[in-house]
Coordinates of N, CA and C in Angstrom, one line a residue:
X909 N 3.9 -25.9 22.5 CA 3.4 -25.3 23.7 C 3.5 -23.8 23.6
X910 N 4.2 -23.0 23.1 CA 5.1 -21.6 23.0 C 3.4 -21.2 21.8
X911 N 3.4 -21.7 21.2 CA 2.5 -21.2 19.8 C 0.9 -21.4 21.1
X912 N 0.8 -22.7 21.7 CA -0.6 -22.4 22.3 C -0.7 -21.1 23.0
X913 N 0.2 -21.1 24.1 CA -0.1 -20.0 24.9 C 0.4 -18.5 24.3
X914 N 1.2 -18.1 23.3 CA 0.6 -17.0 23.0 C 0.2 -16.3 22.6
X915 N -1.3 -16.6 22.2 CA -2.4 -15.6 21.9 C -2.6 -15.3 23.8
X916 N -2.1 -16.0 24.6 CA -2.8 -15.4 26.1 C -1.8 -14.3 26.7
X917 N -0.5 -14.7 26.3 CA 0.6 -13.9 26.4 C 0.5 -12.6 25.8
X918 N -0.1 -12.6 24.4 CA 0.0 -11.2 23.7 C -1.2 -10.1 24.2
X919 N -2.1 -10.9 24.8 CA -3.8 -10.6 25.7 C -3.2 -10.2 26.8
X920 N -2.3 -10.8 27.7 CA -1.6 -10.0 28.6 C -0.8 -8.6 28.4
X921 N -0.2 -8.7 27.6 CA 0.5 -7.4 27.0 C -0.6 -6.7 26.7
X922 N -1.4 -6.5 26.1 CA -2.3 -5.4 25.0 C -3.0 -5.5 26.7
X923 N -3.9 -6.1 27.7 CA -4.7 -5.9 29.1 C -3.6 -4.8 29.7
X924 N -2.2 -5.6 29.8 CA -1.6 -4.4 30.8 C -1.3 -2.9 30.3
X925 N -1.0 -3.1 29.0 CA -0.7 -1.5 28.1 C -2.1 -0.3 28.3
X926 N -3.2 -1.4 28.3 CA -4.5 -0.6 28.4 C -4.5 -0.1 29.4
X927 N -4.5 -1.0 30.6 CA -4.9 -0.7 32.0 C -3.6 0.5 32.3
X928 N -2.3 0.3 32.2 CA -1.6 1.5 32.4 C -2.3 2.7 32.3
X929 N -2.5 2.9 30.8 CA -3.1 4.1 30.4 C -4.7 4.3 30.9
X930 N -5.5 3.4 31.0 CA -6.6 4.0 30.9 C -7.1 3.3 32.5
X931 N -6.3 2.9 33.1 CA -6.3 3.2 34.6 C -8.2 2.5 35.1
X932 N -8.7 2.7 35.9 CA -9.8 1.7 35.9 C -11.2 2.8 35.2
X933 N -11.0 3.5 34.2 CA -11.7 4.5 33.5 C -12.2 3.0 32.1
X934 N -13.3 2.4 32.5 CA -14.3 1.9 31.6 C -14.4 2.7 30.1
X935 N -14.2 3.6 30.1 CA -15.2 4.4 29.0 C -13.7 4.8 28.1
X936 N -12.6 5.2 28.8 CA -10.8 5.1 28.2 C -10.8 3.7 27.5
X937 N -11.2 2.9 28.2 CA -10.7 1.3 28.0 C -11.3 1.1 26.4
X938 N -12.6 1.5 25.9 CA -13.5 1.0 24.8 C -13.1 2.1 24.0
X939 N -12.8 3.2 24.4 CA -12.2 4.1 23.6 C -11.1 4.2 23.1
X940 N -10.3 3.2 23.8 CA -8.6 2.5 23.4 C -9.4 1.6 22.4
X941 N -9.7 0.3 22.5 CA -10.2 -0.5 21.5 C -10.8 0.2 20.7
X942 N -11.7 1.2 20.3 CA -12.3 1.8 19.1 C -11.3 2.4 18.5
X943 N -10.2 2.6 18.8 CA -9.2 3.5 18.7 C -8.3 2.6 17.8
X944 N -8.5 1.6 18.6 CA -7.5 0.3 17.6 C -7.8 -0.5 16.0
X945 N -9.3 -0.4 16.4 CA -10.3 -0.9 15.3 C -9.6 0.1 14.2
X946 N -10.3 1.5 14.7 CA -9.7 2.7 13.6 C -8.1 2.6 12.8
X947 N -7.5 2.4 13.6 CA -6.1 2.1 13.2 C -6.0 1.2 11.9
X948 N -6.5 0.2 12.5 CA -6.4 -1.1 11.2 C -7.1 -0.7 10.2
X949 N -8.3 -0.3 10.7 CA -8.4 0.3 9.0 C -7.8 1.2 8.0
X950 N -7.2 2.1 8.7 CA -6.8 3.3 8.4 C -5.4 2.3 7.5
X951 N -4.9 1.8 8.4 CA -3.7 0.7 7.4 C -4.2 0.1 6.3
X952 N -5.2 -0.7 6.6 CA -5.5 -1.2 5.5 C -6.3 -0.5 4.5
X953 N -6.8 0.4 4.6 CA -7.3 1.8 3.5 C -6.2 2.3 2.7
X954 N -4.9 2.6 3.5 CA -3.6 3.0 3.1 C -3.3 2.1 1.8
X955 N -2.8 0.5 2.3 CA -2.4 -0.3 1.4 C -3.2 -0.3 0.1
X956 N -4.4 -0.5 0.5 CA -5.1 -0.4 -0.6 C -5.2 0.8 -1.7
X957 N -5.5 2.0 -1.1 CA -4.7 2.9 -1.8 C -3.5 3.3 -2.4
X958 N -2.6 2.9 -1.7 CA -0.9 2.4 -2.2 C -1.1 1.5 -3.3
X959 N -1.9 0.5 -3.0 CA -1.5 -0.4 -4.6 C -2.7 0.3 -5.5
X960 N -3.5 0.9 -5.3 CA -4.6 1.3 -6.7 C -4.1 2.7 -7.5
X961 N -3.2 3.6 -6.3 CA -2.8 4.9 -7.2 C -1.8 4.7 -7.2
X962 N -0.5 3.4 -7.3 CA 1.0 3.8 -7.6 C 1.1 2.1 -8.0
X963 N 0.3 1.1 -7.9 CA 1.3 -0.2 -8.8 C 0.1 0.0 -9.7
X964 N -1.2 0.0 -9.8 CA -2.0 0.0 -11.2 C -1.5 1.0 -11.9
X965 N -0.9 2.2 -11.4 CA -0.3 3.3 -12.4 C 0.8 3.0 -13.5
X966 N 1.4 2.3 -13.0 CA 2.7 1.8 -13.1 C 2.5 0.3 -14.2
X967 N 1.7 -0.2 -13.8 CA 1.2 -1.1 -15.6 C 0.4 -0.5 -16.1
X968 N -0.2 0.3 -15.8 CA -0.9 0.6 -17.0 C -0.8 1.8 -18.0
X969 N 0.1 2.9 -17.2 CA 0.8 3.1 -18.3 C 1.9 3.3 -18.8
X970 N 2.5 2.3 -18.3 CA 4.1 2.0 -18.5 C 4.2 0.8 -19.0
X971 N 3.3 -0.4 -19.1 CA 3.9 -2.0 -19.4 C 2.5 -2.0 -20.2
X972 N 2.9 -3.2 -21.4 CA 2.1 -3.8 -22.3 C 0.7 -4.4 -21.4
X973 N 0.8 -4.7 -20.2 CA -0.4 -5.5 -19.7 C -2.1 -4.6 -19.3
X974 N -2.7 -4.7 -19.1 CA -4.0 -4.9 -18.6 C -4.0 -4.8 -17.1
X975 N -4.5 -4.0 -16.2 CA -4.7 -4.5 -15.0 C -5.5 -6.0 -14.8
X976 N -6.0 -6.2 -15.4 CA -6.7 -7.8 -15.3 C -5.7 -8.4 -15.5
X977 N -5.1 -8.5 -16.6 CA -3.6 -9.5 -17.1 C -3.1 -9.6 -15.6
X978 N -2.6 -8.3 -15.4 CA -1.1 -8.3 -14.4 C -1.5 -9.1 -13.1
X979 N -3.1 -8.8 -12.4 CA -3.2 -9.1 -11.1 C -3.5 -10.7 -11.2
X980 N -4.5 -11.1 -12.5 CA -4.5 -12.2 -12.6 C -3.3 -13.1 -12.4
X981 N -2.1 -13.0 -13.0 CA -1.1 -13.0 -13.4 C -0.1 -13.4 -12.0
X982 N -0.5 -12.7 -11.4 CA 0.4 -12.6 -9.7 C -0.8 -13.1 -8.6
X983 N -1.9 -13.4 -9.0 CA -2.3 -13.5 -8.0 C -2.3 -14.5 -6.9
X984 N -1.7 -15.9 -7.5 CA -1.1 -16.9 -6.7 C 0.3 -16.7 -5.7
X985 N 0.9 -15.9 -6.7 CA 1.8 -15.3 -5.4 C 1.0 -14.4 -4.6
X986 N 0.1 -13.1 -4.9 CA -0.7 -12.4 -3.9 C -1.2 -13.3 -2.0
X987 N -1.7 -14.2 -2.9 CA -2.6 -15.0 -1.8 C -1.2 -15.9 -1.1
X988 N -0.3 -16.6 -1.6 CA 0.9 -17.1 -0.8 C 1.5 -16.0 0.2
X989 N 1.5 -14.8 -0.3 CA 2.3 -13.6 0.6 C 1.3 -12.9 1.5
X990 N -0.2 -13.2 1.2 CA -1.1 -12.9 2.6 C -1.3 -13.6 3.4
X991 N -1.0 -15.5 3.1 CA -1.0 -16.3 4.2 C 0.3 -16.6 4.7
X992 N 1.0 -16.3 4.4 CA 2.4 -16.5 5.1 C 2.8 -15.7 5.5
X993 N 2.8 -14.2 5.5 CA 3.0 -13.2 5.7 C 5.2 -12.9 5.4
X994 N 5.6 -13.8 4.5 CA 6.6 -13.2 4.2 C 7.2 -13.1 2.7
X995 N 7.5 -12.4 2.4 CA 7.9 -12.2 0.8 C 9.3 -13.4 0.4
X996 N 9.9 -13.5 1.4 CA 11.3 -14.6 1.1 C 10.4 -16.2 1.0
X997 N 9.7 -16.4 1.7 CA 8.6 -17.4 1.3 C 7.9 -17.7 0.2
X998 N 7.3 -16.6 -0.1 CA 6.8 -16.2 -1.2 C 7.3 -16.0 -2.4
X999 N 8.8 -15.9 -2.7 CA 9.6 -15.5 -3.2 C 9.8 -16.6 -5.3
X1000 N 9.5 -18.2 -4.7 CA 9.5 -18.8 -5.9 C 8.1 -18.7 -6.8
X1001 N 7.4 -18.7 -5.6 CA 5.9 -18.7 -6.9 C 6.4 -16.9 -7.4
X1002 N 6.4 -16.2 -6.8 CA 6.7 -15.2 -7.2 C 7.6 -15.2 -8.5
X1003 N 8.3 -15.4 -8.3 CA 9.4 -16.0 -9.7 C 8.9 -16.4 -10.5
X1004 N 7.8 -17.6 -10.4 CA 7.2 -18.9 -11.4 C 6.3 -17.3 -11.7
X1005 N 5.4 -17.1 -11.1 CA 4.3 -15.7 -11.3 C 4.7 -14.8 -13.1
X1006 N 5.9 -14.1 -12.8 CA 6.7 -12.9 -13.4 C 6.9 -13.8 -14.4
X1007 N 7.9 -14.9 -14.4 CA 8.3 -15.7 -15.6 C 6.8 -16.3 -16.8
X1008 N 6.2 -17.0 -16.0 CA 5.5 -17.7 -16.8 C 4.1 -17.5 -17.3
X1009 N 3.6 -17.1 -16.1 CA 2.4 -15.6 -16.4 C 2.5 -14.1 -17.3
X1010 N 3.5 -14.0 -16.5 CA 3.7 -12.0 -17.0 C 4.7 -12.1 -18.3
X1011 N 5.3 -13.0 -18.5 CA 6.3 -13.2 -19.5 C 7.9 -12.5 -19.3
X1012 N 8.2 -12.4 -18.1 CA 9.3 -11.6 -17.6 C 10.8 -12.4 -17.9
X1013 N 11.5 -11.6 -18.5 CA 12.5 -12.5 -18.9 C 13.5 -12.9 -17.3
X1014 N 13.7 -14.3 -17.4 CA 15.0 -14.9 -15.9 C 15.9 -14.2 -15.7
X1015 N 16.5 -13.7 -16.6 CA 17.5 -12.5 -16.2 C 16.9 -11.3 -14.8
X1016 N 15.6 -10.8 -15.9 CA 15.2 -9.7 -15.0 C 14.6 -9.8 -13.4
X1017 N 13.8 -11.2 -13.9 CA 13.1 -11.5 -12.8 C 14.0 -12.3 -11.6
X1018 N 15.2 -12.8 -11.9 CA 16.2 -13.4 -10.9 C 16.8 -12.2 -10.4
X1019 N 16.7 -11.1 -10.7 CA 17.5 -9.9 -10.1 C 16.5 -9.0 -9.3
X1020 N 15.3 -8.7 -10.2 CA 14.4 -7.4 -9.3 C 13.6 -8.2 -8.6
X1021 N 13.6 -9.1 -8.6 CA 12.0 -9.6 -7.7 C 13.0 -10.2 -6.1
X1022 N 14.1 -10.6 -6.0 CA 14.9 -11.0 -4.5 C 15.6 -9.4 -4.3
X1023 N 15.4 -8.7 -5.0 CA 16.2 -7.2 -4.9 C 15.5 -6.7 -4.1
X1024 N 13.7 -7.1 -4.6 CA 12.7 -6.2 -4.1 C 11.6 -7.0 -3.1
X1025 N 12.3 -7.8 -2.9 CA 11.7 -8.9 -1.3 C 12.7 -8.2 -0.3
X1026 N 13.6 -7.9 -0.7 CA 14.5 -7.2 0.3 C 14.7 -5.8 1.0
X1027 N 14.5 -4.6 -0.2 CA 14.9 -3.2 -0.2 C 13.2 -2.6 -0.6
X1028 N 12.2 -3.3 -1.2 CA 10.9 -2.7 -1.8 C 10.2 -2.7 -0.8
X1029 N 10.0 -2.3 0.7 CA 8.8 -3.2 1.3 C 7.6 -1.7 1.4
X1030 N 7.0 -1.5 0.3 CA 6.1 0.0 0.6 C 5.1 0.1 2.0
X1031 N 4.9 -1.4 1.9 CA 3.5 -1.6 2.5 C 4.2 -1.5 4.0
X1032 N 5.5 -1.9 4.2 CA 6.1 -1.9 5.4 C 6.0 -0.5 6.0
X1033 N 6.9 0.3 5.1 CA 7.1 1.6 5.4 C 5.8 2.1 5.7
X1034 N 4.8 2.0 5.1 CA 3.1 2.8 5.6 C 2.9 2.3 6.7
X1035 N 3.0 0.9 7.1 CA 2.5 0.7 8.3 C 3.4 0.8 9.2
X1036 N 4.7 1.3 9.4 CA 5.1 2.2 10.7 C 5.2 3.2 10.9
X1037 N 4.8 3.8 9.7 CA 4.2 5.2 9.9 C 3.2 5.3 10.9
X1038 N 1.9 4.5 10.2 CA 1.3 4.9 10.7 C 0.6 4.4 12.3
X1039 N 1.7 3.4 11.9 CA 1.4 2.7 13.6 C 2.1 3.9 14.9
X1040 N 3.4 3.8 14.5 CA 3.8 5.1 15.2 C 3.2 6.6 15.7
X1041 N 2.3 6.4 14.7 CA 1.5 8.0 15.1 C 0.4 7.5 15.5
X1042 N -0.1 6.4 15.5 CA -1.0 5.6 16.6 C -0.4 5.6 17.7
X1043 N 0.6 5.2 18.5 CA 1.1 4.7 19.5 C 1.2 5.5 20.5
X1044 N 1.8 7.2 19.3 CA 2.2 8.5 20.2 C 0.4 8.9 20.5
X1045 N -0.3 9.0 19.8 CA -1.5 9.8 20.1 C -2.1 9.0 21.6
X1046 N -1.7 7.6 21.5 CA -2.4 6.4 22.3 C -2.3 6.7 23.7
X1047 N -1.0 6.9 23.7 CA 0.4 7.4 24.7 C 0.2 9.1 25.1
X1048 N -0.9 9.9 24.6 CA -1.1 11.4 24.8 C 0.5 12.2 24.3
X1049 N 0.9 11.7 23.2 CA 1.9 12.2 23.2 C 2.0 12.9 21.8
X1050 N 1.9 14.5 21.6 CA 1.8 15.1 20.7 C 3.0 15.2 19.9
X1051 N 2.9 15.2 18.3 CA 4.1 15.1 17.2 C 3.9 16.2 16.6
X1052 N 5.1 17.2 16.4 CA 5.0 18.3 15.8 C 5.2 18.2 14.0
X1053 N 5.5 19.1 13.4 CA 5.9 19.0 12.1 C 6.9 18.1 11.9
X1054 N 8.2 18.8 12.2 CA 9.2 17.4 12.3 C 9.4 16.5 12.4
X1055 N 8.8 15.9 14.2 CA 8.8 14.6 14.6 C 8.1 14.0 13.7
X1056 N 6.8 14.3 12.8 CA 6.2 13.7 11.2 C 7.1 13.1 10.5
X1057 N 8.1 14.7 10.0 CA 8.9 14.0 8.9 C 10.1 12.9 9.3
X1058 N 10.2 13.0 10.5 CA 11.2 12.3 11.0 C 10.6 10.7 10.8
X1059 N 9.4 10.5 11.4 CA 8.5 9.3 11.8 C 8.6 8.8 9.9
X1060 N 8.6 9.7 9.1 CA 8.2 9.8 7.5 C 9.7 9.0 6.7
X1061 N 10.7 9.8 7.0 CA 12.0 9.3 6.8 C 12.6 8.1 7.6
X1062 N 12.5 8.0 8.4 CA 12.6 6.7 9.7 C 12.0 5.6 9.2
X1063 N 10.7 5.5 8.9 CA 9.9 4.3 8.6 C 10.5 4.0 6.8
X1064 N 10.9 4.7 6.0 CA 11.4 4.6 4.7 C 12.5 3.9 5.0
X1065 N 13.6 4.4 6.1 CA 15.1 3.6 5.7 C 15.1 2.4 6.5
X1066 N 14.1 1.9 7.4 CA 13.5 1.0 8.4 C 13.3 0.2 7.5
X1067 N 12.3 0.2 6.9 CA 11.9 -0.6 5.7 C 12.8 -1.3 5.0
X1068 N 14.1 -0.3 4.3 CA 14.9 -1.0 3.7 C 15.1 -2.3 4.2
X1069 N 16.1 -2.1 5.5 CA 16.7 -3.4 5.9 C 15.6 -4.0 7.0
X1070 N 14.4 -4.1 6.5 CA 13.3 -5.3 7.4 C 13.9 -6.6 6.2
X1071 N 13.8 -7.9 7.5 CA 14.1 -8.8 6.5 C 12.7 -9.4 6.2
X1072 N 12.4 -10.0 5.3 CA 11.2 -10.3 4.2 C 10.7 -11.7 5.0
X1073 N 10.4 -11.9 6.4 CA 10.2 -13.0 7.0 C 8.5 -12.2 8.2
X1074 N 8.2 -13.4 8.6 CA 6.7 -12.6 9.2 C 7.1 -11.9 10.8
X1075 N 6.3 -11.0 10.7 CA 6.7 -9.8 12.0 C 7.9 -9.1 12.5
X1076 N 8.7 -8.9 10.9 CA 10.2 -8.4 11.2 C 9.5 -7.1 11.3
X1077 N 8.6 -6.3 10.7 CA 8.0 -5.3 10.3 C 8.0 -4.5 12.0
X1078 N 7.4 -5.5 12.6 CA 7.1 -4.7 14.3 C 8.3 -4.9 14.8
X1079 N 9.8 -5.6 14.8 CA 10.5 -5.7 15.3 C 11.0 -4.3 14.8
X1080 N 11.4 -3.9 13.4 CA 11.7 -2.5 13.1 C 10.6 -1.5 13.7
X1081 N 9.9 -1.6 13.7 CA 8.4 -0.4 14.4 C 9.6 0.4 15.6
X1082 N 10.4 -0.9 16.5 CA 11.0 0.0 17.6 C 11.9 1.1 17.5
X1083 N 12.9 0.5 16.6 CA 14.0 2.2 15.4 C 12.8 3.2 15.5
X1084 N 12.0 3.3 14.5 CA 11.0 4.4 14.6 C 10.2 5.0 15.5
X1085 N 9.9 4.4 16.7 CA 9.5 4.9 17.7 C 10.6 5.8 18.8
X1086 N 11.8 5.0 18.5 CA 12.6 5.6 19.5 C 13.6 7.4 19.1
X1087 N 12.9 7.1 17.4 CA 13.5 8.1 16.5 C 12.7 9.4 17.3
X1088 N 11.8 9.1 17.8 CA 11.0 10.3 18.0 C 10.5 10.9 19.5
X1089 N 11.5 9.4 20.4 CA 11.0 9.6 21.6 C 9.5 8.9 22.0
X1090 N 9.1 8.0 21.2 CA 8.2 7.6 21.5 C 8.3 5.9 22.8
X1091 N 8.3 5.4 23.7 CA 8.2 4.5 24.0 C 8.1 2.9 23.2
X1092 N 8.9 2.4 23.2 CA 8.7 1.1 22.4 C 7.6 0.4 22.9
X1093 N 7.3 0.4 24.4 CA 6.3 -0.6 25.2 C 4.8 -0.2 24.8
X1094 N 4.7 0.7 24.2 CA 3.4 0.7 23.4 C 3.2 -0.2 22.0
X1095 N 4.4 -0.5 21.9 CA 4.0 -1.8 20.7 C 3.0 -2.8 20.7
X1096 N 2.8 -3.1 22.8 CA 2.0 -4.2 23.0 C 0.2 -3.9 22.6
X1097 N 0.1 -2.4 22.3 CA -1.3 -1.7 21.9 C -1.5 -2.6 20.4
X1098 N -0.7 -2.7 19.6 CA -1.1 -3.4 18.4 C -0.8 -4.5 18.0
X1099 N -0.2 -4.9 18.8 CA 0.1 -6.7 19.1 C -0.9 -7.7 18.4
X1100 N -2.1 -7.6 19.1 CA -3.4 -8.2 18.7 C -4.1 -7.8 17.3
X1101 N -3.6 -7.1 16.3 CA -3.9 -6.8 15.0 C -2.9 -7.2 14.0
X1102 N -1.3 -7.4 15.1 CA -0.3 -7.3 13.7 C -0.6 -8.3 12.6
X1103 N -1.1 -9.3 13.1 CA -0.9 -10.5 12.0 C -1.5 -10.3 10.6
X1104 N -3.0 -9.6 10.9 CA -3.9 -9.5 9.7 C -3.3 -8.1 8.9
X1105 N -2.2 -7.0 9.2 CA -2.0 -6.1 9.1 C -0.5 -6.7 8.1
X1106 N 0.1 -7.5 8.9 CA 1.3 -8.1 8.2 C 0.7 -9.3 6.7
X1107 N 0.0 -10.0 7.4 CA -0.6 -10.6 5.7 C -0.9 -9.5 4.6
X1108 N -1.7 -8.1 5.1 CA -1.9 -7.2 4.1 C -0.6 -6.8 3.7
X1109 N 0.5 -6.2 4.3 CA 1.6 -5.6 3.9 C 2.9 -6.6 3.1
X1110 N 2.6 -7.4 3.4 CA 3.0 -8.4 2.8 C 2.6 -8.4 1.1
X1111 N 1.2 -9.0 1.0 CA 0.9 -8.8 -0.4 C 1.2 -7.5 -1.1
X1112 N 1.2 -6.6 -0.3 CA 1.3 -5.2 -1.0 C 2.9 -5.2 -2.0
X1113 N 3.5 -5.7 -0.9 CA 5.1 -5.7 -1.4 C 5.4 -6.7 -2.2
X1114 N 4.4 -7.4 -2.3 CA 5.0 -8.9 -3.5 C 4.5 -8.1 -4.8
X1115 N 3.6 -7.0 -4.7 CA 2.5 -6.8 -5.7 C 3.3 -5.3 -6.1
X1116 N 4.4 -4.6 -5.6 CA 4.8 -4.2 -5.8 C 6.2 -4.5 -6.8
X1117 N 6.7 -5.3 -5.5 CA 7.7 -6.5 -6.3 C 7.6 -6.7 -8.0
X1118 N 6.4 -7.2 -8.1 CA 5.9 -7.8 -9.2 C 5.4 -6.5 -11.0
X1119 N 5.4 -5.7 -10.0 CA 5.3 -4.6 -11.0 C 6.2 -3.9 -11.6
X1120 N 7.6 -3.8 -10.5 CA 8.3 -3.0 -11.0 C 9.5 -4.1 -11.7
X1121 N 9.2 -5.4 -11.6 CA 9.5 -6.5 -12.6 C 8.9 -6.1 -13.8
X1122 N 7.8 -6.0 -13.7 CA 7.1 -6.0 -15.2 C 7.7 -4.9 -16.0
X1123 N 7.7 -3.5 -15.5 CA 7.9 -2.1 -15.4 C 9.3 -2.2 -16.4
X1124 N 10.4 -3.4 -15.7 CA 11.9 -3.2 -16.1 C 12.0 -4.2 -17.3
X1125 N 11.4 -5.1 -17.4 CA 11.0 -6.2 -18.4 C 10.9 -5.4 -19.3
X1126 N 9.8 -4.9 -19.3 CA 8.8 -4.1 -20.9 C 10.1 -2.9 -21.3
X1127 N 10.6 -2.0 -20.6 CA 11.5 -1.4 -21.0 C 13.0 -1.8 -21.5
X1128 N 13.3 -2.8 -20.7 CA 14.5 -3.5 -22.1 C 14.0 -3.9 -23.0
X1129 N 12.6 -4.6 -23.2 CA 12.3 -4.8 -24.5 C 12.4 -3.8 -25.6
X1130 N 11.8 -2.8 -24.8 CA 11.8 -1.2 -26.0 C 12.8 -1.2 -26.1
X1131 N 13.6 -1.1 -25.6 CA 15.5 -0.4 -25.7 C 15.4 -1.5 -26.9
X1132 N 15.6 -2.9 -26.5 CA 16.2 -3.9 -27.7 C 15.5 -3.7 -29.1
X1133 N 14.4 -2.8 -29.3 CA 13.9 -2.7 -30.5 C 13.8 -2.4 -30.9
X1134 N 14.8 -0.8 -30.3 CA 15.1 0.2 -31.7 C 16.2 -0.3 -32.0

């Protein structure tokens, strides 16, 4: 029953957050929704550029593999960690992934890959960044230089301790909003996007996960071969 009704429950939240702010102003109301569209992409533009200039950097010129090798390689955990939206879920194919695909020795991969479901979440940290500076702009509420770096540092140690399960990500979102004086009750503005935002941030961090496995792999190997 709890799972049917809410999608109507979370439609209530994001109706009344709107209507607060944009009051019976028609033209505020589409310009809140255009506003939100923008948002999601802007995240998911992020992620995607998060994994194309810092995990393809990172195999290719640091580990024996191929970008084709490595993604091929993970990409069953990829797709497990964008439909489930959590890395501790995702956590054994991930394992099977690194081991049997990537060639990552049990040792390594029993240690950095649950190390980094835990403490790695990149994709996390970008998206309360940048939800936060959605919520304050949403909210008319201007961020100076500071309140930035603050929002910048906040959403980093936030990240750490999110647990690797689906929508812990917005449960932390509140730490960083309150870091700055922002209102938590503007959460309900992106309510209606988190899921497809959390499947993305999700794979980002398995795919990160999975790199800096490979990353520690290939370098004991060096060490052991001189």
């Amino acid at each position: 029953l709890i799972m049917i009704i809410a999608p109507i429950g979370v439609f209530a939240l994001i109706a009344g957050t709107i209507t607060a702010i944009a009051g019976d102003n028609v033209g505020t109301v589409f310009s809140l929704l255009s506003s939100l569209g923008f948002y999601t992409l802007v995240v998911l533009l992020g992620l995607l550029l998060h994994v194309l200039l810092v995990y393809t950097v990172i195999v290719h010129f640091f580990t024996r593999f191929t970008l084709k090798e490595f993604f091929t390689g993970i990409a069953p955990a990829q797709l497990l960690a964008f439909s489930t939206s959590s890395s501790a879920a995702t956590l054994p194919v991930t394992l099977e992934c690194a081991e049997e695909n990537l060639g990552v020795r049990h040792e390594v991969a029993s240690f950095v890959l649950p190390l980094g479901a835990t403490i790695n979440l990149d994709g996390t940290a970008l998206y309360q960044a940048v939800a936060t500076v959605f919520i304050a702009q949403a909210l008319g509420m201007p961020l100076d230089l500071m309140a930035q770096l603050t929002i910048v540092l906040t959403a980093l140690l936030a990240s750490i301790g999110t647990a690797p399960v689906p929508a812990a990500g917005i449960v932390m979102l509140v730490i960083v909003l309150e870091s700055v004086g922002v209102p938590s009750s503007g959460i309900a503005l992106i309510l209606g996007v988190d899921r497809i935002l959390d499947m993305a941030r999700t794979a980002t961090n398995v795919t990160g996960d999975s790199a800096v496995a490979v990353l520690i792999n290939d370098a004991e190997e060096r060490a052991a071969a001189r």
